[in-house]
PDB file of C-alpha atoms and ligand atoms in Angstrom:
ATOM      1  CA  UNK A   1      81.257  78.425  89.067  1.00 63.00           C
ATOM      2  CA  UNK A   2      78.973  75.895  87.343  1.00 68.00           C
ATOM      3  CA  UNK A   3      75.213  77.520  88.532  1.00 66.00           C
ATOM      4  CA  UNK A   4      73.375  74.473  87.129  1.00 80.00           C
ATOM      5  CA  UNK A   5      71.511  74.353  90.621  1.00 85.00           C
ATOM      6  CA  UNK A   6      71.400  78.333  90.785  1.00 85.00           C
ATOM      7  CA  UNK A   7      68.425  79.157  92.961  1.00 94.00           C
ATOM      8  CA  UNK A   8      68.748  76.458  95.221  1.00 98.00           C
ATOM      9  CA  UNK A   9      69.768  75.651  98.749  1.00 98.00           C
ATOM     10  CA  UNK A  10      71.715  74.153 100.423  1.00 98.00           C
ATOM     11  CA  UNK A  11      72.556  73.480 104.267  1.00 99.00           C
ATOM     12  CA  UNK A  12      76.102  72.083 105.232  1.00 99.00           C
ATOM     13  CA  UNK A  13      76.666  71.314 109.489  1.00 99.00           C
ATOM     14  CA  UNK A  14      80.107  70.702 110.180  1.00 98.00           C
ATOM     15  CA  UNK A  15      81.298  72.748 107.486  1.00 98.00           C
ATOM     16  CA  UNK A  16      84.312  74.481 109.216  1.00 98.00           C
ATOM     17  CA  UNK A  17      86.780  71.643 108.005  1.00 97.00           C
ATOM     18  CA  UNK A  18      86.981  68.596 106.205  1.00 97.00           C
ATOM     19  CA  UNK A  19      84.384  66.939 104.674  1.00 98.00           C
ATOM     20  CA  UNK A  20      82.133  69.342 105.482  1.00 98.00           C
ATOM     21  CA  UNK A  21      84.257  72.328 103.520  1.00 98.00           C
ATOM     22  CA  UNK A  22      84.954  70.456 100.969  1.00 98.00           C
ATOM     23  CA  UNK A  23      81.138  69.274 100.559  1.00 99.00           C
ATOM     24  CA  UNK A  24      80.126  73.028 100.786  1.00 99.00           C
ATOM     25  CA  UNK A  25      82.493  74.290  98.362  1.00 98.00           C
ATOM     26  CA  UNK A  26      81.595  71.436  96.054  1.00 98.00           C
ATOM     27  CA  UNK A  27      77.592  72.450  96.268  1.00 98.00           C
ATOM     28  CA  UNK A  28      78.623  76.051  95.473  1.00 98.00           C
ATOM     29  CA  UNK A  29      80.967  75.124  92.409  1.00 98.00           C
ATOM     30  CA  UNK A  30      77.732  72.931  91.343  1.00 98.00           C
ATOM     31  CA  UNK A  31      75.471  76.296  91.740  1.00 98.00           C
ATOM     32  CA  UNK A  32      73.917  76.044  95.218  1.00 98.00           C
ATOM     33  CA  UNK A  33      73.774  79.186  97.592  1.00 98.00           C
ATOM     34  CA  UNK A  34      75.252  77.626 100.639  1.00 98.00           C
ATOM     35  CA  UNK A  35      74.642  78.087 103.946  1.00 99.00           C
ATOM     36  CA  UNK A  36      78.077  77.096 106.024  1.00 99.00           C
ATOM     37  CA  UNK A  37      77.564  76.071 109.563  1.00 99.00           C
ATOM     38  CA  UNK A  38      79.582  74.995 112.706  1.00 99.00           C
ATOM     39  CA  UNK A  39      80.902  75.993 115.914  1.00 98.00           C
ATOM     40  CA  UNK A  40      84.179  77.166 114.647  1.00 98.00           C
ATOM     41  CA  UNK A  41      83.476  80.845 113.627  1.00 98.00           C
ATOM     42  CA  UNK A  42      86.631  81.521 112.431  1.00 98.00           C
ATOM     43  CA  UNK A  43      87.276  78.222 110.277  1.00 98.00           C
ATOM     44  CA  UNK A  44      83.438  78.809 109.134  1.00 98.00           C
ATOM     45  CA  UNK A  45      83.962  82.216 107.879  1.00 98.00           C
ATOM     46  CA  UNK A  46      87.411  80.706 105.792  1.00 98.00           C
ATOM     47  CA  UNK A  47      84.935  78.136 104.265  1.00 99.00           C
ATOM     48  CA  UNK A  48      82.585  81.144 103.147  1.00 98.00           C
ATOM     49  CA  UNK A  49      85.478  82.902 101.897  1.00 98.00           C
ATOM     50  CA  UNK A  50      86.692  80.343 100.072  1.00 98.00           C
ATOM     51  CA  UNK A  51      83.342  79.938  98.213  1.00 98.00           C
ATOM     52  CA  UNK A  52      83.315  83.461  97.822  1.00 98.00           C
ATOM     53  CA  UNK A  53      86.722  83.625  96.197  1.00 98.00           C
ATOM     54  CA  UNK A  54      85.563  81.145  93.831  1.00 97.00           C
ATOM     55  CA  UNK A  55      82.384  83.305  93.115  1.00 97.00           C
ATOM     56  CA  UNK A  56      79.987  80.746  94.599  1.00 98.00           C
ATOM     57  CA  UNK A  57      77.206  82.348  96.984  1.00 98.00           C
ATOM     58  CA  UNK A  58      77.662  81.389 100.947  1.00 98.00           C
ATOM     59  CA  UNK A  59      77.147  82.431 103.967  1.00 98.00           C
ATOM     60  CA  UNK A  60      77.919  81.554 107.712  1.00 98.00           C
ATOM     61  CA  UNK A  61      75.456  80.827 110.928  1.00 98.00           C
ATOM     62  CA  UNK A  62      76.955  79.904 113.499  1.00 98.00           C
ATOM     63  CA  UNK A  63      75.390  76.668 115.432  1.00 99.00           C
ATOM     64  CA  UNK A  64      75.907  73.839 117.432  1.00 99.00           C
ATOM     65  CA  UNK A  65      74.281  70.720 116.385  1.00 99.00           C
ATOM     66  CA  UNK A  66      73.332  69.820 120.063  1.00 99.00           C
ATOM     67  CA  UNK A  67      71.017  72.536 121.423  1.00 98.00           C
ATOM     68  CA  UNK A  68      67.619  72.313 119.975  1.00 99.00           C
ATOM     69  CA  UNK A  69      66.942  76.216 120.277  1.00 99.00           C
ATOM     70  CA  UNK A  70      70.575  77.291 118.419  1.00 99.00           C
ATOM     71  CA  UNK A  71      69.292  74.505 115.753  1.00 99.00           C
ATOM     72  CA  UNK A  72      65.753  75.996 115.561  1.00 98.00           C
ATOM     73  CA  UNK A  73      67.607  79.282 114.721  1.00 98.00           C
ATOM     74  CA  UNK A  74      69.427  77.799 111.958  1.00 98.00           C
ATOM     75  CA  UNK A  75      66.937  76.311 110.217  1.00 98.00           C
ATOM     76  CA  UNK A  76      64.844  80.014 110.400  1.00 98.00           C
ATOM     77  CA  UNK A  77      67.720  82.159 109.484  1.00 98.00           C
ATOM     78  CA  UNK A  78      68.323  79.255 106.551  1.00 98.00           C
ATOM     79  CA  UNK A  79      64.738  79.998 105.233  1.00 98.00           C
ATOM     80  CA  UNK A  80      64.138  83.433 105.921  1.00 98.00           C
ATOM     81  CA  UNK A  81      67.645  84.690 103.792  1.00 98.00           C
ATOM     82  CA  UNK A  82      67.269  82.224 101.397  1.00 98.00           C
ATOM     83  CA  UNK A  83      63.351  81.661 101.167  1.00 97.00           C
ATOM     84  CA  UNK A  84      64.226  78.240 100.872  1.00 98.00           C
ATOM     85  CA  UNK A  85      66.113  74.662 101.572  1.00 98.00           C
ATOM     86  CA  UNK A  86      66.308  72.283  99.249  1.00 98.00           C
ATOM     87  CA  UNK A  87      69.527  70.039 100.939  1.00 98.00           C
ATOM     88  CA  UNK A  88      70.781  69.813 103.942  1.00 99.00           C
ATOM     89  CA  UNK A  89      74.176  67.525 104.372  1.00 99.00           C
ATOM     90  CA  UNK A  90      74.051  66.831 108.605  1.00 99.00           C
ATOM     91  CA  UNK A  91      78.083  66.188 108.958  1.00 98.00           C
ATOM     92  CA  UNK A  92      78.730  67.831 112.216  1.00 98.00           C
ATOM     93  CA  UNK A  93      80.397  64.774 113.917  1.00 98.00           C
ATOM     94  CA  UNK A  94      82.964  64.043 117.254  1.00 97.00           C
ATOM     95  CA  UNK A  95      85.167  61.091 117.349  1.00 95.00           C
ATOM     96  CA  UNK A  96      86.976  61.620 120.817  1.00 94.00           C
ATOM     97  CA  UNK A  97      87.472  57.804 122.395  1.00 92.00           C
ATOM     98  CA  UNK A  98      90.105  55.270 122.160  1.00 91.00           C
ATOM     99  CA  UNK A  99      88.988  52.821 124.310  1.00 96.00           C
ATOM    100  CA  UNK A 100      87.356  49.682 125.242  1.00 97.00           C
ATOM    101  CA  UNK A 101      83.699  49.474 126.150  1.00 96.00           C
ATOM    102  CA  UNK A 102      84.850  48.469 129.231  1.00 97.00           C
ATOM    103  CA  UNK A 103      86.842  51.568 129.725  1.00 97.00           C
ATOM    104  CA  UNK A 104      84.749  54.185 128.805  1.00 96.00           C
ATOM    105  CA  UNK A 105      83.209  57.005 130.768  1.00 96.00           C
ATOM    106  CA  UNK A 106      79.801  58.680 131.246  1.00 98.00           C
ATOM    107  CA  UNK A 107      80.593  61.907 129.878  1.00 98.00           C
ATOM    108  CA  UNK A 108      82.778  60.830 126.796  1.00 98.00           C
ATOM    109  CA  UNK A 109      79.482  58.851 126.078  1.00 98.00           C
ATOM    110  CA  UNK A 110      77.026  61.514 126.638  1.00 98.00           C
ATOM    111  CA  UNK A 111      79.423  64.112 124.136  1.00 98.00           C
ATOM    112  CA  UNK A 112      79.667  61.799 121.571  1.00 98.00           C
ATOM    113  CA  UNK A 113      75.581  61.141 121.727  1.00 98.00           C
ATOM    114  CA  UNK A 114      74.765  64.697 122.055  1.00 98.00           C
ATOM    115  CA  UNK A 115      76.505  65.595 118.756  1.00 99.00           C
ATOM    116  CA  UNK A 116      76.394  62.663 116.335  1.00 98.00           C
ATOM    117  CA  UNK A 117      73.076  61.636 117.278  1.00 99.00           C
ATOM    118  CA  UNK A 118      70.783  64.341 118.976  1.00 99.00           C
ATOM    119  CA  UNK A 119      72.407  66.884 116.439  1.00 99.00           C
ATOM    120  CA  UNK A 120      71.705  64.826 113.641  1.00 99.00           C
ATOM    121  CA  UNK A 121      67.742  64.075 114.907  1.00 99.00           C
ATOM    122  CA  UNK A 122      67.692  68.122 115.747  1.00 99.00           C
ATOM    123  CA  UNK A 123      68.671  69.238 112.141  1.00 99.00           C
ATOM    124  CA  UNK A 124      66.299  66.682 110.070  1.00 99.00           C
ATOM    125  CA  UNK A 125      63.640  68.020 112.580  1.00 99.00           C
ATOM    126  CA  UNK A 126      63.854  71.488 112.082  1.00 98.00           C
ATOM    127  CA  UNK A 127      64.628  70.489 108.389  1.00 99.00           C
ATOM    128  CA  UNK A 128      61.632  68.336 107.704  1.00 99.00           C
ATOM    129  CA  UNK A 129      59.407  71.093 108.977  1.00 98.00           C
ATOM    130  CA  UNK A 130      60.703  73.284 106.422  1.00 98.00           C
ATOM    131  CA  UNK A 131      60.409  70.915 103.479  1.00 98.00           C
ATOM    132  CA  UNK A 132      57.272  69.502 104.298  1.00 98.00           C
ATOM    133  CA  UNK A 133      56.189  73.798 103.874  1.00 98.00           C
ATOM    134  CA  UNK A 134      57.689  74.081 100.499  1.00 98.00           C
ATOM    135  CA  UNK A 135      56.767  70.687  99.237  1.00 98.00           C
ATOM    136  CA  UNK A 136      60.170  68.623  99.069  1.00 98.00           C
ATOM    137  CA  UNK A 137      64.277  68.251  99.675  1.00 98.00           C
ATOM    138  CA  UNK A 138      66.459  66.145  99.869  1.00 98.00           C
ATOM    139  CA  UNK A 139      68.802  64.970 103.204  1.00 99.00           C
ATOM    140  CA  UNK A 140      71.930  63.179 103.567  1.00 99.00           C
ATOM    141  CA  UNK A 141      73.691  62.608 106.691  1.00 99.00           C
ATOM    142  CA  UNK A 142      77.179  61.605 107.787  1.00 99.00           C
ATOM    143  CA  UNK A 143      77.108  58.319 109.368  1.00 99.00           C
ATOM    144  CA  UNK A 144      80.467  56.472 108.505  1.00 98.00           C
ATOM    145  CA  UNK A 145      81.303  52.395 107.823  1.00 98.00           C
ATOM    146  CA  UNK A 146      81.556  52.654 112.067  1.00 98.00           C
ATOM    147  CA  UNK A 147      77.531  52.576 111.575  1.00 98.00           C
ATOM    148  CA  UNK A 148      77.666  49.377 109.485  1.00 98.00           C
ATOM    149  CA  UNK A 149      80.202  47.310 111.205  1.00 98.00           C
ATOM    150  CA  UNK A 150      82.457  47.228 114.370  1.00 98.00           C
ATOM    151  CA  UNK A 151      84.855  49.643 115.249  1.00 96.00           C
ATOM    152  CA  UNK A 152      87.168  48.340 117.991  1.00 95.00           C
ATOM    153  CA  UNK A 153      88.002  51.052 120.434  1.00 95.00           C
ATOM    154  CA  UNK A 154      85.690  53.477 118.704  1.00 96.00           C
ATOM    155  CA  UNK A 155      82.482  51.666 120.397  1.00 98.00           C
ATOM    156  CA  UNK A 156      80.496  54.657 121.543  1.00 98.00           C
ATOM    157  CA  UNK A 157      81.214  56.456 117.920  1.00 98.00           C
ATOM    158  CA  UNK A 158      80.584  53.152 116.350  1.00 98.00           C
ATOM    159  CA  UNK A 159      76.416  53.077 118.509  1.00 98.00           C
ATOM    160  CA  UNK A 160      76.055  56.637 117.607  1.00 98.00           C
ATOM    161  CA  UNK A 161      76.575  56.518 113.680  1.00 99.00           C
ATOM    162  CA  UNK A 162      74.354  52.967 113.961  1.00 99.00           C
ATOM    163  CA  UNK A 163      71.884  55.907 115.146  1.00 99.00           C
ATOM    164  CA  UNK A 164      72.238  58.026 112.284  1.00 99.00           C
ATOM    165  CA  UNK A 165      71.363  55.180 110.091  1.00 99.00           C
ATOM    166  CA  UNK A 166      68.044  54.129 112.365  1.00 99.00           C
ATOM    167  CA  UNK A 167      67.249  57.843 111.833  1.00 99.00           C
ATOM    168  CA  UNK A 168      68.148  58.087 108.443  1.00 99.00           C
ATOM    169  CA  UNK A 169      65.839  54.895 107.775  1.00 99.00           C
ATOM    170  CA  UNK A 170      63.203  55.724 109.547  1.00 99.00           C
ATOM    171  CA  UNK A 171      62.690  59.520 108.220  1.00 99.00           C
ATOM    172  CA  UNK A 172      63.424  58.339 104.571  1.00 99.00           C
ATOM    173  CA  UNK A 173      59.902  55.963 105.298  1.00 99.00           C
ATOM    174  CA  UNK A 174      58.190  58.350 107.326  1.00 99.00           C
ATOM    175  CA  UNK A 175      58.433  61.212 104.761  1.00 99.00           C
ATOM    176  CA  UNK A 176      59.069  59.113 101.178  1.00 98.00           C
ATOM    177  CA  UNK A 177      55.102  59.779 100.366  1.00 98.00           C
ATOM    178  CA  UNK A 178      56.456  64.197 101.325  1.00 98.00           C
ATOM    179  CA  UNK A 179      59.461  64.061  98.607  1.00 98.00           C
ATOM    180  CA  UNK A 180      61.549  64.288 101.014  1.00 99.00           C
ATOM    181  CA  UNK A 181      64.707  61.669 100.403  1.00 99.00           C
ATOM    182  CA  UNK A 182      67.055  60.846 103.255  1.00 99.00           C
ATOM    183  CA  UNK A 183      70.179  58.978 103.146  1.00 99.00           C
ATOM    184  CA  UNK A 184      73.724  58.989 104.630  1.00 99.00           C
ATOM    185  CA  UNK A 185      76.966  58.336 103.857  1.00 99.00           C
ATOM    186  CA  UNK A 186      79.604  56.054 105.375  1.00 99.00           C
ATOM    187  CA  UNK A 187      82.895  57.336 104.628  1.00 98.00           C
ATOM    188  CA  UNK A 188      85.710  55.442 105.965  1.00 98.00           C
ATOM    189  CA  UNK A 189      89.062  56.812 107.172  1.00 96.00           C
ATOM    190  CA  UNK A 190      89.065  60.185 105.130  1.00 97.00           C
ATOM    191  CA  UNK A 191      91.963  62.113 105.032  1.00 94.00           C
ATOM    192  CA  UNK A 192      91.136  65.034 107.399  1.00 91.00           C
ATOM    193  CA  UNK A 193      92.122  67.119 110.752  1.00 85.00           C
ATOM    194  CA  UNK A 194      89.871  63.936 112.862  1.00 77.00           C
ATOM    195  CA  UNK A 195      91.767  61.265 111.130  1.00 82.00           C
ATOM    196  CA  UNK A 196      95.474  63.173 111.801  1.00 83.00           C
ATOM    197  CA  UNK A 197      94.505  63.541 115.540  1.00 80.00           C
ATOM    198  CA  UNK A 198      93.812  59.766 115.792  1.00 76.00           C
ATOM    199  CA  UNK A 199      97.092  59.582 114.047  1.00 82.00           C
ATOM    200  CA  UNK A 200      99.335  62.054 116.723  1.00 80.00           C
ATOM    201  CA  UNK A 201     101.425  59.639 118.854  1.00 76.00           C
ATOM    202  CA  UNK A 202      99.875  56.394 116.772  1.00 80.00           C
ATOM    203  CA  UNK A 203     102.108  55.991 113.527  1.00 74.00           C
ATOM    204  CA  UNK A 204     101.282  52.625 113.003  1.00 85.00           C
ATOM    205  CA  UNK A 205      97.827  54.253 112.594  1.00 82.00           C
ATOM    206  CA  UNK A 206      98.232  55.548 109.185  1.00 85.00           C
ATOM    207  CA  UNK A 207      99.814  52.490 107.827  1.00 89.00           C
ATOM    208  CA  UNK A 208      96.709  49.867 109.470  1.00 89.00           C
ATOM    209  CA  UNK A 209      94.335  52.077 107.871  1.00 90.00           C
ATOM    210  CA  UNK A 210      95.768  52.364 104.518  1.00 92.00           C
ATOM    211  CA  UNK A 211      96.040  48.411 104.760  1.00 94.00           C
ATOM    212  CA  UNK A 212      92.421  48.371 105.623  1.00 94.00           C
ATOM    213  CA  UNK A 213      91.263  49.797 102.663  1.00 97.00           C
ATOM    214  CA  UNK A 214      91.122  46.816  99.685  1.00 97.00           C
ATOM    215  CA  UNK A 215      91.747  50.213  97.311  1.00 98.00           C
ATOM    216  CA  UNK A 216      95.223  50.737  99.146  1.00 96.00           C
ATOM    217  CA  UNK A 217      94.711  54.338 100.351  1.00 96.00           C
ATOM    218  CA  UNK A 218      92.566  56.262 102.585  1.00 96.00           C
ATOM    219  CA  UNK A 219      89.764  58.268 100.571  1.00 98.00           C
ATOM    220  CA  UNK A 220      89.444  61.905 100.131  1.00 98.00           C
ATOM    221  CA  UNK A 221      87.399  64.537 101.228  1.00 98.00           C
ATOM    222  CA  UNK A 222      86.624  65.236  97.432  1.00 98.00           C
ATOM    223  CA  UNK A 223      85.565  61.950  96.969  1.00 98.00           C
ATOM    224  CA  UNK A 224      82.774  61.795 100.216  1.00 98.00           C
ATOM    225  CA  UNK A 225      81.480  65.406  98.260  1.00 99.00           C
ATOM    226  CA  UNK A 226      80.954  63.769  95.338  1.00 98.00           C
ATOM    227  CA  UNK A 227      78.631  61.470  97.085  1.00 99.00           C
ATOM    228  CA  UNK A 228      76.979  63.755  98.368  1.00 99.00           C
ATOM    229  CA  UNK A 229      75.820  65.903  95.709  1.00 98.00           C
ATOM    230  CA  UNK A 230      74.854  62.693  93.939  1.00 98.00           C
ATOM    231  CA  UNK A 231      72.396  61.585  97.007  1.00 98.00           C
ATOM    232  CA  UNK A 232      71.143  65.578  96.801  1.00 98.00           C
ATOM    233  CA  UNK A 233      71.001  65.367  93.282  1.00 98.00           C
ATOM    234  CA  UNK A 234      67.806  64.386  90.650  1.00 97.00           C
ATOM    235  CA  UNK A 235      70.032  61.628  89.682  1.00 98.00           C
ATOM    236  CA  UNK A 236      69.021  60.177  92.679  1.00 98.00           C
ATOM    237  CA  UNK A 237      65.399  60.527  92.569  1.00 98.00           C
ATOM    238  CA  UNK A 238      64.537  57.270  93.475  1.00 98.00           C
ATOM    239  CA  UNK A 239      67.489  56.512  96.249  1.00 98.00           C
ATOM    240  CA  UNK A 240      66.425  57.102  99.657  1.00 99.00           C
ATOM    241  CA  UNK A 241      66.923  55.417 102.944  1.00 99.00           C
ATOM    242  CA  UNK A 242      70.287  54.195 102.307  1.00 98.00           C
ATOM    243  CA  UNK A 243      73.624  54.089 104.025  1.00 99.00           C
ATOM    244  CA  UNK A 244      76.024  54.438 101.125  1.00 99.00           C
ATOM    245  CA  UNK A 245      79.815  53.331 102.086  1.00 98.00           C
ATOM    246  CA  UNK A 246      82.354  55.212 100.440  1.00 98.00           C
ATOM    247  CA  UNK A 247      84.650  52.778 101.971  1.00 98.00           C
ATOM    248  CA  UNK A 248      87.320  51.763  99.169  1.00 98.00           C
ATOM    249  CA  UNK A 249      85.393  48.371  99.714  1.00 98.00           C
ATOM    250  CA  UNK A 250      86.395  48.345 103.624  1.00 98.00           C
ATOM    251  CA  UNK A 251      82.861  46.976 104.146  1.00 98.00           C
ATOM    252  CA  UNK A 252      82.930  44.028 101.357  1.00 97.00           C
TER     253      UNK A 252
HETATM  254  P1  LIG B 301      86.506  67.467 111.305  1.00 76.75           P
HETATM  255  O1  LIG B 301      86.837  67.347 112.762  1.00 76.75           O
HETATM  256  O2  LIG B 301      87.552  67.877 110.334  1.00 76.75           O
HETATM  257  O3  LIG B 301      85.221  68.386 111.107  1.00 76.75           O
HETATM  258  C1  LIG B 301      84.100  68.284 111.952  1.00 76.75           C
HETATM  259  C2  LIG B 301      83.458  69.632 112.085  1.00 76.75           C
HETATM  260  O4  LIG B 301      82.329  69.523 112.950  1.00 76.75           O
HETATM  261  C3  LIG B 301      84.407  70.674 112.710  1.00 76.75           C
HETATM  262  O5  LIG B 301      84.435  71.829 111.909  1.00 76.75           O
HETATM  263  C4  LIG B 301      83.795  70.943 114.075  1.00 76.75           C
HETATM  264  O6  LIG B 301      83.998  72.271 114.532  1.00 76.75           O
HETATM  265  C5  LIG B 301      82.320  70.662 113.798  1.00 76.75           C
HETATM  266  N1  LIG B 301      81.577  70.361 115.018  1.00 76.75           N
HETATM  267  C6  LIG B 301      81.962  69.609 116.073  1.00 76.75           C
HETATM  268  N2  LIG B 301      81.014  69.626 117.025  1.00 76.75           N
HETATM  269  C7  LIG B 301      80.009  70.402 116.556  1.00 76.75           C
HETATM  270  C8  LIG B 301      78.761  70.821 117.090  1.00 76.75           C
HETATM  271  N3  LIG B 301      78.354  70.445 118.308  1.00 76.75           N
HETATM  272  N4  LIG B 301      77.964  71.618 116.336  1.00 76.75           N
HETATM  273  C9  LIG B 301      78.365  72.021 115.101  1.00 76.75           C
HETATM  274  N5  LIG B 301      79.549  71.693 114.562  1.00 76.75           N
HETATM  275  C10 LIG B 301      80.360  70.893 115.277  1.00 76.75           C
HETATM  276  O7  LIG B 301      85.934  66.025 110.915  1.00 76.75           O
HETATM  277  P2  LIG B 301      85.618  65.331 109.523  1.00 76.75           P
HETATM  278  O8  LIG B 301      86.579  64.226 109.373  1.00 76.75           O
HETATM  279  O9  LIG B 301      85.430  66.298 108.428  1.00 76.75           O
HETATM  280  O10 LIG B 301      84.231  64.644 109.935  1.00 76.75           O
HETATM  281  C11 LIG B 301      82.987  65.076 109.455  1.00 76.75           C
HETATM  282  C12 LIG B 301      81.999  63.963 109.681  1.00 76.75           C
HETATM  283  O11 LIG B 301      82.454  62.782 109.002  1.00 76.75           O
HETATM  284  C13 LIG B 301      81.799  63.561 111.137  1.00 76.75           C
HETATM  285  O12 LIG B 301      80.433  63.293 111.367  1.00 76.75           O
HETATM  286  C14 LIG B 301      82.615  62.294 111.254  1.00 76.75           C
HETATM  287  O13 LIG B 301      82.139  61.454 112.284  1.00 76.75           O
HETATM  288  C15 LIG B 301      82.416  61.693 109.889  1.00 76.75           C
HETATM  289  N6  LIG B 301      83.422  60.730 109.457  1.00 76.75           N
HETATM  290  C16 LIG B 301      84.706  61.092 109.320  1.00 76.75           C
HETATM  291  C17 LIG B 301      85.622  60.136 108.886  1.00 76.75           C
HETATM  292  C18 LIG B 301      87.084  60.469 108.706  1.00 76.75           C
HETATM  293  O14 LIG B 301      87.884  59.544 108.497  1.00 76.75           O
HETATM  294  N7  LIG B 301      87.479  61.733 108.747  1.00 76.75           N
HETATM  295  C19 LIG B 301      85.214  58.833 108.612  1.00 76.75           C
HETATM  296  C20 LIG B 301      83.866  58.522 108.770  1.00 76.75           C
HETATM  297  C21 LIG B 301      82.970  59.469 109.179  1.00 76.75           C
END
């Protein structure tokens, strides 16, 4: 393990699978104690163990993004093992809709809102509160290019990361003058578990979204890391309130 960033923090939602494990191991290789979260206790505790194997520092609270109180709890148990949190990557995330807005239903809509958008709003504000104590951090959430353009059939996923990015905006502004930065990241189709689901009974799926991508492939969860830890990084000290695509130029 590289511990350029030892003695810092870092928060990862979401961080049972995919980009969020990948993004947590990749802040412990770069030095950061890491605090893995998600619903999934089981996958949660692999991604600690992983880190661990690799000698990085990590451990697991279990929390989902929705409920303001299990939130609150995060956030505390975050800064009273660590004393600290200097990033916090909000990734936790649902895509469950195939449909037309026309077709769509209450409680597919309400789901996808109460995770990608109120979970997102509940972490930066339990965050916030923390950095604004110790004096600065830095935030990046997930949105995805589904926040910057259309997403046929994905409409209620494609309003709720347009959310993320209103939020991300707005707290970047509100809390510039605080040093806190807050930006997100717009991955588009990543290879992961959500992206083989949409796949199951679609194989046409996998061959559209390769086409999509002026690159020629789908990207990797190694590649929406990287981005991270750059948009967490000093690097990026004067970045914030931006919606980076990591698109393989989907969105030019
Ligand atoms: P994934 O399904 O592999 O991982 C998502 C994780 O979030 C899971 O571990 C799940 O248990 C956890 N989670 C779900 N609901 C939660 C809740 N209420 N509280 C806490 N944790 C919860 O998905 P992924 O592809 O790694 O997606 C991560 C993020 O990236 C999501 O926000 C997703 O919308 C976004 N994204 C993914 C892609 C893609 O192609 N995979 C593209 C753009 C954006």
């Amino acid at each position: 393990m590289n511990k350029t960033n030892s003695g810092r923090v870092a928060l990862v939602t979401g961080a049972a699978n995919g980009i969020g494990r990948a993004t947590a191991l990749a802040f412990a290789k770069s030095g950061y104690s890491v605090v893995v979260s998600d619903i999934d206790n089981q996958a949660g505790q692999e991604t600690v163990a992983l880190i661990k194997a690799a000698e990085g520092d990590a451990s697991f609270i279990r929390c989902d993004v929705s409920r303001d109180a299990e939130v609150r709890l995060l956030i505390d148990g975050t800064v009273s093992a660590y004393g600290r949190l200097d990033c916090a990557f909000n990734n936790a995330g649902i895509e469950i809709e195939r449909c037309k807005l026309a077709d769509g239903n209450e409680g597919v809509f309400d789901a996808i809102m109460n995770v990608n958008v109120k979970g997102v709003w509940l972490c930066m504000k339990y965050q916030i509160a923390a950095m604004l104590a110790q004096g600065g951090g830095a935030i990046v959430n997930t949105a995805s290019v589904a926040g910057l353009i259309a997403a046929p059939k994905q409409g209620i996923y494609s309003a709720s990361k347009h959310a993320v990015i209103g939020l991300t905006k707005t707290a970047a502004v509100e809390y510039a003058r605080k040093n806190i930065r807050v930006n997100a990241v717009c991955p588009a189709v990543i290879d992961t578990e959500m992206f083989r689901r949409a796949s199951t009974d679609n194989p046409e799926h996998v061959a559209l979204a390769v086409a999509a991508h002026p690159l020629g492939r789908i990207g990797t969860v190694a590649e929406i890391a990287a981005a991270v830890l750059y948009l967490c990084s000093d690097s990026a000290g004067f970045t914030t309130g931006v919606a980076m695509p990591v698109d393989g130029g989907l969105t030019a």
